[in-house]
GROMACS .gro file of C-alpha atoms in nm:
model
  411
    1LEU     CA    1  -1.871   0.570   0.458
    2LEU     CA    2  -1.668   0.814   0.306
    3LEU     CA    3  -1.986   1.013   0.234
    4ARG     CA    4  -2.107   0.973   0.557
    5LEU     CA    5  -1.789   1.118   0.732
    6GLN     CA    6  -1.788   1.407   0.477
    7LYS     CA    7  -2.142   1.494   0.595
    8GLY     CA    8  -2.074   1.464   0.951
    9LEU     CA    9  -1.762   1.728   0.898
   10LEU     CA   10  -1.995   1.950   0.691
   11SER     CA   11  -2.269   1.957   0.969
   12LEU     CA   12  -2.027   2.019   1.251
   13ALA     CA   13  -1.824   2.295   1.053
   14SER     CA   14  -2.158   2.482   0.958
   15GLN     CA   15  -2.228   2.488   1.338
   16ASN     CA   16  -1.843   2.629   1.422
   17THR     CA   17  -1.792   2.904   1.115
   18HIS     CA   18  -1.765   3.160   1.404
   19THR     CA   19  -1.576   2.948   1.641
   20ILE     CA   20  -1.249   3.070   1.700
   21MET     CA   21  -0.914   2.875   1.758
   22PRO     CA   22  -0.551   2.899   1.707
   23GLY     CA   23  -0.402   2.764   1.373
   24PHE     CA   24  -0.062   2.601   1.392
   25THR     CA   25   0.247   2.560   1.246
   26HIS     CA   26   0.520   2.357   1.382
   27LEU     CA   27   0.276   2.287   1.674
   28GLN     CA   28   0.313   2.683   1.776
   29THR     CA   29   0.054   2.932   1.773
   30ALA     CA   30   0.079   3.092   1.428
   31GLN     CA   31  -0.262   3.278   1.325
   32PRO     CA   32  -0.653   3.273   1.413
   33VAL     CA   33  -0.880   3.045   1.215
   34THR     CA   34  -1.211   2.917   1.276
   35PHE     CA   35  -1.292   2.563   1.402
   36GLY     CA   36  -1.508   2.551   1.105
   37HIS     CA   37  -1.236   2.623   0.867
   38HIS     CA   38  -1.031   2.347   1.035
   39LEU     CA   39  -1.286   2.104   0.984
   40LEU     CA   40  -1.314   2.202   0.636
   41ALA     CA   41  -0.937   2.125   0.572
   42TRP     CA   42  -1.001   1.781   0.685
   43PHE     CA   43  -1.321   1.768   0.455
   44GLU     CA   44  -1.068   1.912   0.164
   45MET     CA   45  -0.858   1.577   0.238
   46LEU     CA   46  -1.172   1.333   0.199
   47VAL     CA   47  -1.236   1.495  -0.142
   48ARG     CA   48  -0.890   1.402  -0.271
   49ASP     CA   49  -0.978   1.069  -0.118
   50THR     CA   50  -1.307   1.030  -0.307
   51GLU     CA   51  -1.131   1.127  -0.628
   52ARG     CA   52  -0.856   0.906  -0.605
   53LEU     CA   53  -1.105   0.612  -0.580
   54GLN     CA   54  -1.303   0.727  -0.836
   55ASP     CA   55  -0.998   0.755  -1.082
   56CYS     CA   56  -0.874   0.430  -0.979
   57ARG     CA   57  -1.211   0.252  -1.063
   58LYS     CA   58  -1.155   0.364  -1.422
   59ARG     CA   59  -0.877   0.114  -1.422
   60VAL     CA   60  -1.002  -0.127  -1.211
   61ASN     CA   61  -1.325  -0.207  -1.380
   62ARG     CA   62  -1.158  -0.386  -1.679
   63MET     CA   63  -1.269  -0.731  -1.773
   64PRO     CA   64  -0.995  -1.005  -1.774
   65LEU     CA   65  -1.233  -1.275  -1.899
   66GLY     CA   66  -1.123  -1.430  -2.241
   67SER     CA   67  -0.750  -1.392  -2.157
   68ALA     CA   68  -0.755  -1.788  -2.041
   69ALA     CA   69  -0.411  -1.906  -1.916
   70LEU     CA   70  -0.205  -1.639  -2.086
   71ALA     CA   71  -0.255  -1.644  -2.435
   72GLY     CA   72  -0.644  -1.586  -2.498
   73THR     CA   73  -0.875  -1.849  -2.602
   74THR     CA   74  -0.918  -2.022  -2.965
   75TYR     CA   75  -1.345  -2.035  -2.847
   76PRO     CA   76  -1.569  -1.773  -3.045
   77ILE     CA   77  -1.647  -1.534  -2.781
   78ASP     CA   78  -1.754  -1.180  -2.763
   79ARG     CA   79  -1.542  -0.998  -2.489
   80ALA     CA   80  -1.693  -0.672  -2.546
   81TYR     CA   81  -2.083  -0.816  -2.538
   82THR     CA   82  -1.977  -1.014  -2.219
   83ALA     CA   83  -1.798  -0.694  -2.040
   84GLU     CA   84  -2.118  -0.520  -2.142
   85LEU     CA   85  -2.344  -0.775  -1.971
   86LEU     CA   86  -2.119  -0.785  -1.668
   87GLY     CA   87  -2.118  -0.431  -1.629
   88PHE     CA   88  -1.718  -0.377  -1.713
   89GLU     CA   89  -1.638  -0.025  -1.842
   90ALA     CA   90  -1.357  -0.201  -2.106
   91VAL     CA   91  -1.175  -0.528  -2.157
   92SER     CA   92  -0.818  -0.586  -2.086
   93GLU     CA   93  -0.658  -0.552  -2.435
   94ASN     CA   94  -0.319  -0.784  -2.363
   95SER     CA   95  -0.393  -1.172  -2.238
   96LEU     CA   96  -0.034  -1.200  -2.063
   97ASP     CA   97  -0.086  -0.879  -1.886
   98ALA     CA   98  -0.445  -0.962  -1.769
   99VAL     CA   99  -0.357  -1.279  -1.607
  100SER     CA  100  -0.041  -1.142  -1.426
  101ASP     CA  101  -0.142  -0.787  -1.325
  102ARG     CA  102  -0.234  -0.687  -0.973
  103ASP     CA  103  -0.207  -0.303  -1.037
  104PHE     CA  104  -0.576  -0.300  -0.942
  105ALA     CA  105  -0.486  -0.453  -0.606
  106ILE     CA  106  -0.180  -0.188  -0.559
  107GLU     CA  107  -0.359   0.104  -0.684
  108PHE     CA  108  -0.663   0.046  -0.437
  109ASN     CA  109  -0.424  -0.024  -0.138
  110ALA     CA  110  -0.216   0.295  -0.222
  111ALA     CA  111  -0.543   0.500  -0.232
  112ALA     CA  112  -0.647   0.318   0.091
  113SER     CA  113  -0.320   0.413   0.240
  114LEU     CA  114  -0.363   0.787   0.166
  115ILE     CA  115  -0.712   0.764   0.333
  116MET     CA  116  -0.583   0.591   0.640
  117MET     CA  117  -0.311   0.859   0.680
  118HIS     CA  118  -0.559   1.148   0.639
  119LEU     CA  119  -0.747   0.971   0.925
  120SER     CA  120  -0.423   0.925   1.116
  121ARG     CA  121  -0.338   1.294   1.121
  122MET     CA  122  -0.686   1.377   1.212
  123SER     CA  123  -0.671   1.157   1.494
  124GLU     CA  124  -0.317   1.279   1.616
  125GLU     CA  125  -0.525   1.623   1.636
  126LEU     CA  126  -0.807   1.466   1.830
  127ILE     CA  127  -0.548   1.339   2.046
  128LEU     CA  128  -0.407   1.650   2.118
  129TRP     CA  129  -0.718   1.844   2.127
  130THR     CA  130  -0.896   1.585   2.410
  131SER     CA  131  -0.587   1.631   2.641
  132ALA     CA  132  -0.592   1.834   2.950
  133GLN     CA  133  -0.329   2.061   2.796
  134PHE     CA  134  -0.549   2.172   2.531
  135LYS     CA  135  -0.907   2.071   2.606
  136PHE     CA  136  -1.025   2.208   2.277
  137VAL     CA  137  -1.290   1.961   2.233
  138ASN     CA  138  -1.476   1.648   2.415
  139ILE     CA  139  -1.516   1.338   2.271
  140PRO     CA  140  -1.854   1.117   2.389
  141ASP     CA  141  -1.799   0.862   2.641
  142ARG     CA  142  -1.881   0.564   2.374
  143PHE     CA  143  -1.584   0.658   2.188
  144CYS     CA  144  -1.350   0.637   2.495
  145THR     CA  145  -1.246   0.406   2.760
  146GLY     CA  146  -1.107   0.447   3.096
  147SER     CA  147  -0.821   0.285   3.296
  148SER     CA  148  -0.774  -0.038   3.490
  149ILE     CA  149  -0.580   0.169   3.743
  150MET     CA  150  -0.633   0.538   3.719
  151PRO     CA  151  -1.001   0.654   3.778
  152GLN     CA  152  -0.983   0.976   3.621
  153LYS     CA  153  -0.881   0.880   3.277
  154LYS     CA  154  -1.075   0.902   2.955
  155ASN     CA  155  -0.871   0.796   2.664
  156PRO     CA  156  -0.956   0.883   2.298
  157ASP     CA  157  -0.963   0.498   2.188
  158VAL     CA  158  -1.105   0.545   1.835
  159PRO     CA  159  -0.860   0.818   1.732
  160GLU     CA  160  -0.576   0.620   1.885
  161LEU     CA  161  -0.676   0.291   1.733
  162VAL     CA  162  -0.717   0.442   1.378
  163ARG     CA  163  -0.365   0.621   1.428
  164GLY     CA  164  -0.238   0.287   1.474
  165LYS     CA  165  -0.419   0.093   1.212
  166SER     CA  166  -0.303   0.325   0.970
  167GLY     CA  167   0.017   0.141   0.979
  168ARG     CA  168  -0.133  -0.176   0.916
  169VAL     CA  169  -0.299  -0.073   0.592
  170PHE     CA  170   0.058   0.104   0.478
  171GLY     CA  171   0.219  -0.253   0.552
  172ASP     CA  172  -0.076  -0.415   0.302
  173LEU     CA  173   0.061  -0.172   0.024
  174ILE     CA  174   0.393  -0.260   0.088
  175SER     CA  175   0.335  -0.622   0.102
  176LEU     CA  176   0.153  -0.636  -0.261
  177LEU     CA  177   0.469  -0.419  -0.416
  178THR     CA  178   0.711  -0.636  -0.271
  179LEU     CA  179   0.477  -0.946  -0.410
  180MET     CA  180   0.484  -0.814  -0.731
  181LYS     CA  181   0.845  -0.640  -0.772
  182GLY     CA  182   1.022  -0.949  -0.891
  183GLN     CA  183   0.772  -1.135  -1.101
  184PRO     CA  184   0.815  -1.198  -1.480
  185LEU     CA  185   0.508  -1.224  -1.727
  186ALA     CA  186   0.290  -1.412  -1.698
  187TYR     CA  187   0.105  -1.565  -1.369
  188ASN     CA  188   0.329  -1.684  -1.100
  189LYS     CA  189   0.204  -1.898  -0.784
  190ASP     CA  190   0.311  -1.580  -0.590
  191ASN     CA  191   0.024  -1.422  -0.674
  192GLN     CA  192  -0.185  -1.646  -0.438
  193GLU     CA  193  -0.062  -1.406  -0.162
  194ASP     CA  194  -0.241  -1.117  -0.315
  195LYS     CA  195  -0.575  -1.124  -0.151
  196GLU     CA  196  -0.499  -1.104   0.224
  197PRO     CA  197  -0.351  -0.744   0.188
  198LEU     CA  198  -0.628  -0.621   0.013
  199PHE     CA  199  -0.905  -0.735   0.169
  200ASP     CA  200  -0.720  -0.683   0.484
  201ALA     CA  201  -0.688  -0.308   0.387
  202ILE     CA  202  -1.063  -0.275   0.271
  203ASP     CA  203  -1.198  -0.439   0.594
  204THR     CA  204  -0.945  -0.182   0.805
  205VAL     CA  205  -1.057   0.109   0.591
  206ARG     CA  206  -1.413   0.020   0.638
  207GLY     CA  207  -1.407   0.005   1.009
  208SER     CA  208  -1.223   0.312   1.032
  209LEU     CA  209  -1.431   0.518   0.834
  210MET     CA  210  -1.724   0.377   1.016
  211ALA     CA  211  -1.605   0.461   1.366
  212PHE     CA  212  -1.514   0.826   1.242
  213ALA     CA  213  -1.819   0.867   1.081
  214ASP     CA  214  -2.012   0.805   1.415
  215MET     CA  215  -1.762   0.983   1.631
  216VAL     CA  216  -1.700   1.322   1.426
  217PRO     CA  217  -2.056   1.471   1.417
  218ALA     CA  218  -2.066   1.401   1.784
  219LEU     CA  219  -1.752   1.596   1.877
  220VAL     CA  220  -1.812   1.877   2.117
  221PRO     CA  221  -1.603   2.197   2.074
  222ASN     CA  222  -1.494   2.408   2.386
  223ILE     CA  223  -1.550   2.726   2.241
  224GLU     CA  224  -1.399   2.945   2.511
  225VAL     CA  225  -1.097   2.751   2.569
  226MET     CA  226  -1.034   2.780   2.194
  227ARG     CA  227  -1.074   3.127   2.203
  228GLU     CA  228  -0.856   3.184   2.493
  229ALA     CA  229  -0.589   3.005   2.344
  230ALA     CA  230  -0.593   3.190   2.015
  231LEU     CA  231  -0.545   3.482   2.257
  232ARG     CA  232  -0.210   3.344   2.351
  233GLY     CA  233   0.083   3.330   2.157
  234PHE     CA  234   0.075   3.662   1.966
  235SER     CA  235  -0.154   3.509   1.669
  236THR     CA  236  -0.202   3.852   1.541
  237ALA     CA  237   0.102   3.962   1.498
  238THR     CA  238   0.116   3.925   1.106
  239ASP     CA  239  -0.199   4.097   1.101
  240LEU     CA  240  -0.017   4.425   1.255
  241ALA     CA  241   0.244   4.368   1.018
  242ASP     CA  242  -0.010   4.379   0.726
  243TYR     CA  243  -0.151   4.675   0.907
  244LEU     CA  244   0.156   4.889   0.842
  245VAL     CA  245   0.218   4.758   0.475
  246LYS     CA  246  -0.105   4.883   0.397
  247LYS     CA  247   0.014   5.212   0.525
  248GLY     CA  248   0.317   5.216   0.298
  249VAL     CA  249   0.559   5.077   0.538
  250ALA     CA  250   0.798   4.760   0.358
  251PHE     CA  251   0.679   4.426   0.501
  252ARG     CA  252   1.064   4.386   0.618
  253ASP     CA  253   1.057   4.706   0.826
  254ALA     CA  254   0.697   4.601   0.943
  255HIS     CA  255   0.830   4.261   1.055
  256GLU     CA  256   1.100   4.441   1.266
  257ILE     CA  257   0.817   4.704   1.420
  258VAL     CA  258   0.616   4.410   1.513
  259GLY     CA  259   0.909   4.217   1.646
  260LYS     CA  260   0.988   4.463   1.872
  261ALA     CA  261   0.600   4.487   2.000
  262VAL     CA  262   0.589   4.131   2.047
  263ALA     CA  263   0.926   4.150   2.271
  264LEU     CA  264   0.750   4.416   2.486
  265GLY     CA  265   0.446   4.220   2.522
  266VAL     CA  266   0.652   3.909   2.619
  267ALA     CA  267   0.808   4.110   2.898
  268GLU     CA  268   0.488   4.267   3.013
  269GLU     CA  269   0.311   3.937   2.966
  270LYS     CA  270   0.045   4.083   2.763
  271ASP     CA  271  -0.104   3.994   2.422
  272LEU     CA  272  -0.051   4.261   2.160
  273SER     CA  273  -0.435   4.362   2.173
  274GLU     CA  274  -0.394   4.433   2.576
  275LEU     CA  275  -0.110   4.705   2.478
  276SER     CA  276  -0.205   5.051   2.500
  277LEU     CA  277  -0.219   5.248   2.202
  278GLU     CA  278   0.089   5.470   2.362
  279GLN     CA  279   0.280   5.155   2.398
  280LEU     CA  280   0.234   5.061   2.041
  281GLN     CA  281   0.285   5.435   1.868
  282GLN     CA  282   0.655   5.412   2.036
  283PHE     CA  283   0.751   5.174   1.760
  284SER     CA  284   0.570   5.351   1.470
  285ASP     CA  285   0.392   5.674   1.490
  286LEU     CA  286   0.182   5.499   1.181
  287ILE     CA  287   0.010   5.296   1.445
  288GLU     CA  288  -0.347   5.466   1.522
  289ALA     CA  289  -0.636   5.408   1.740
  290ASP     CA  290  -0.823   5.200   1.450
  291VAL     CA  291  -0.528   4.923   1.504
  292PHE     CA  292  -0.731   4.728   1.770
  293ASP     CA  293  -1.064   4.709   1.552
  294LYS     CA  294  -0.862   4.666   1.223
  295ALA     CA  295  -0.579   4.428   1.305
  296LEU     CA  296  -0.541   4.315   1.688
  297THR     CA  297  -0.871   4.129   1.763
  298LEU     CA  298  -0.962   3.773   1.668
  299GLU     CA  299  -1.240   3.854   1.446
  300ALA     CA  300  -1.071   4.128   1.254
  301SER     CA  301  -0.788   3.865   1.198
  302VAL     CA  302  -1.017   3.594   1.042
  303ASN     CA  303  -1.273   3.823   0.895
  304ALA     CA  304  -0.983   3.989   0.716
  305ARG     CA  305  -0.898   3.711   0.495
  306ASP     CA  306  -1.198   3.723   0.311
  307HIS     CA  307  -1.119   3.514  -0.042
  308ILE     CA  308  -1.177   3.162  -0.145
  309GLY     CA  309  -0.982   2.928   0.098
  310GLY     CA  310  -0.989   3.200   0.346
  311THR     CA  311  -1.101   3.216   0.708
  312ALA     CA  312  -1.344   3.451   0.706
  313PRO     CA  313  -1.695   3.318   0.832
  314ALA     CA  314  -1.831   3.445   0.482
  315GLN     CA  315  -1.649   3.250   0.301
  316GLY     CA  316  -1.676   2.918   0.518
  317THR     CA  317  -2.041   2.970   0.445
  318TRP     CA  318  -1.952   2.951   0.068
  319GLN     CA  319  -1.723   2.671   0.129
  320LEU     CA  320  -2.011   2.464   0.319
  321ALA     CA  321  -2.235   2.548   0.013
  322GLN     CA  322  -1.955   2.371  -0.223
  323GLY     CA  323  -1.910   2.080  -0.004
  324THR     CA  324  -2.272   2.029   0.086
  325GLU     CA  325  -2.361   1.988  -0.297
  326LEU     CA  326  -2.138   1.714  -0.389
  327GLY     CA  327  -2.379   1.580  -0.655
  328PRO     CA  328  -2.742   1.550  -0.717
  329CYS     CA  329  -2.778   1.222  -0.514
  330PHE     CA  330  -2.564   1.345  -0.230
  331ARG     CA  331  -2.854   1.569  -0.159
  332GLY     CA  332  -3.067   1.292  -0.059
  333PRO     CA  333  -3.388   1.146  -0.242
  334GLY     CA  334  -3.673   1.395  -0.298
  335GLN     CA  335  -3.450   1.703  -0.280
  336GLU     CA  336  -3.476   1.899  -0.611
  337VAL     CA  337  -3.207   2.107  -0.801
  338GLY     CA  338  -3.155   2.467  -0.653
  339ALA     CA  339  -3.294   2.360  -0.311
  340ALA     CA  340  -3.109   2.540  -0.027
  341SER     CA  341  -2.793   2.379   0.065
  342ALA     CA  342  -2.725   2.293   0.452
  343SER     CA  343  -2.605   2.638   0.510
  344GLY     CA  344  -2.912   2.777   0.390
  345THR     CA  345  -2.734   3.055   0.191
  346TRP     CA  346  -2.657   2.946  -0.146
  347PRO     CA  347  -2.857   2.688  -0.362
  348LEU     CA  348  -2.697   2.487  -0.619
  349ALA     CA  349  -2.790   2.523  -0.993
  350GLN     CA  350  -2.667   2.220  -1.185
  351PRO     CA  351  -2.819   1.958  -1.443
  352LEU     CA  352  -2.898   1.633  -1.274
  353CYS     CA  353  -2.632   1.350  -1.340
  354PRO     CA  354  -2.574   1.211  -1.688
  355PRO     CA  355  -2.653   0.841  -1.782
  356CYS     CA  356  -2.404   0.642  -1.631
  357ARG     CA  357  -2.307   0.267  -1.567
  358GLY     CA  358  -2.411   0.203  -1.191
  359CYS     CA  359  -2.390   0.591  -1.132
  360GLN     CA  360  -2.037   0.609  -1.113
  361VAL     CA  361  -1.944   0.844  -1.358
  362PRO     CA  362  -1.869   1.173  -1.203
  363VAL     CA  363  -2.098   1.471  -1.326
  364PRO     CA  364  -1.899   1.709  -1.550
  365ARG     CA  365  -1.631   1.932  -1.324
  366GLU     CA  366  -1.760   2.250  -1.512
  367GLU     CA  367  -2.054   2.308  -1.315
  368VAL     CA  368  -2.073   2.603  -1.126
  369LEU     CA  369  -2.250   2.788  -0.819
  370ARG     CA  370  -2.458   3.062  -0.844
  371SER     CA  371  -2.682   3.299  -0.589
  372PRO     CA  372  -3.047   3.296  -0.578
  373SER     CA  373  -3.099   3.665  -0.690
  374GLY     CA  374  -2.750   3.676  -0.887
  375ALA     CA  375  -2.569   3.832  -0.656
  376ALA     CA  376  -2.227   3.698  -0.566
  377PRO     CA  377  -2.142   3.558  -0.219
  378PRO     CA  378  -1.943   3.777  -0.013
  379GLY     CA  379  -1.598   3.843  -0.107
  380LEU     CA  380  -1.673   3.675  -0.459
  381PRO     CA  381  -1.711   3.788  -0.826
  382HIS     CA  382  -2.072   3.740  -0.976
  383ILE     CA  383  -2.077   3.353  -1.034
  384GLY     CA  384  -2.333   3.242  -1.292
  385VAL     CA  385  -2.428   2.880  -1.434
  386THR     CA  386  -2.211   2.967  -1.735
  387THR     CA  387  -1.903   2.791  -1.888
  388GLU     CA  388  -1.874   3.100  -2.108
  389PRO     CA  389  -1.656   3.348  -1.943
  390ASP     CA  390  -1.703   3.614  -2.170
  391THR     CA  391  -2.097   3.614  -2.120
  392PRO     CA  392  -2.193   3.989  -2.035
  393GLY     CA  393  -2.202   4.065  -1.650
  394GLN     CA  394  -2.103   3.680  -1.569
  395MET     CA  395  -1.809   3.513  -1.465
  396ALA     CA  396  -1.765   3.161  -1.464
  397TRP     CA  397  -1.617   2.969  -1.134
  398PRO     CA  398  -1.534   2.633  -1.187
  399ARG     CA  399  -1.601   2.393  -0.888
  400PRO     CA  400  -1.373   2.116  -0.895
  401ARG     CA  401  -1.532   1.880  -0.696
  402PRO     CA  402  -1.634   1.507  -0.731
  403ARG     CA  403  -1.988   1.411  -0.768
  404ILE     CA  404  -2.048   1.129  -0.578
  405HIS     CA  405  -2.365   0.941  -0.627
  406SER     CA  406  -2.545   0.628  -0.481
  407VAL     CA  407  -2.728   0.379  -0.729
  408PRO     CA  408  -3.007   0.358  -0.510
  409ASP     CA  409  -3.118   0.731  -0.534
  410CYS     CA  410  -2.959   0.827  -0.874
  411PRO     CA  411  -3.214   1.013  -1.069
   0.00000   0.00000   0.00000
């Protein structure tokens, strides 16, 4: 389900690498970003969630069999062989701990709480964006309901319900922590209360992810409304300051100059890009006609941040290529190594996943991207499939991404 949601986010982001919207701090317009860049921020949250679940499994998948009541057993058993037959990665190494430990449930619920926290943050933004005050996106009717009294209402039910259910999963985590905090070794009857909060968290997260995985790909952005909103609030003010800094002005002085220009814009109810060159030059004679193309347009602002993690559409394309190629099995059956990514730009060169238990072991994280011709993606150094940084003409660029495989598709 996490994979489905990640795929949905990547699909929607790939369609909106050039869709400009306002970026916010303190819920106030800050700087222009793209809708695709914002969706990739959500994607990064889910990447960390996936990594946490993979890491959690390393400690969960340990066999307690053989610990008996608390002291082990006198029967001739081979715990390692039993663990191998049952698919465990290791055996518990202390019988007292094995029968009383509930860290596996607590750790999973902690990871589940973070998933729900991320979904709740996404929900809050969607609730804001669908309101009449924003109108940034439309959610299909099947994920909304009307009002029993007000016929015009279209309420974002799925985001609101998921936002509310996050507290339920947080409560499940607190229940388990409270359950275990006062227990002496070894087993105590208190532990019969461990199942409800664990299973409830699993069910709630699964349901929430399922709903989001269906809803996110169906979101429809209002491109013109987003752009219009980005034009309000002087979102390119920082770009004007950067423009002056590149001409030798100290940033503290550039900050003051732009502040005066913004004050004039507020007084005349104009954006910085709507002020005339003569009006801008009264604050600094270093401002020239190229300021409009280099600093004050929304496109200039997002394109200027052409580095890894930046808002430039070229970087968004590369980030999408990274995200799309989560692992060989993520591509789906039949798609070979090196096949084009969803963006159609940068194929992945990486080996198939190594032998693993149930295909749960991540592919080594040192793998890197390369372009088909050996040229680097825009704004990046040459990227080659190598882990040797001193290889002539190449620079290794690790991709810290989890490789998530499903058993049926694992090569």
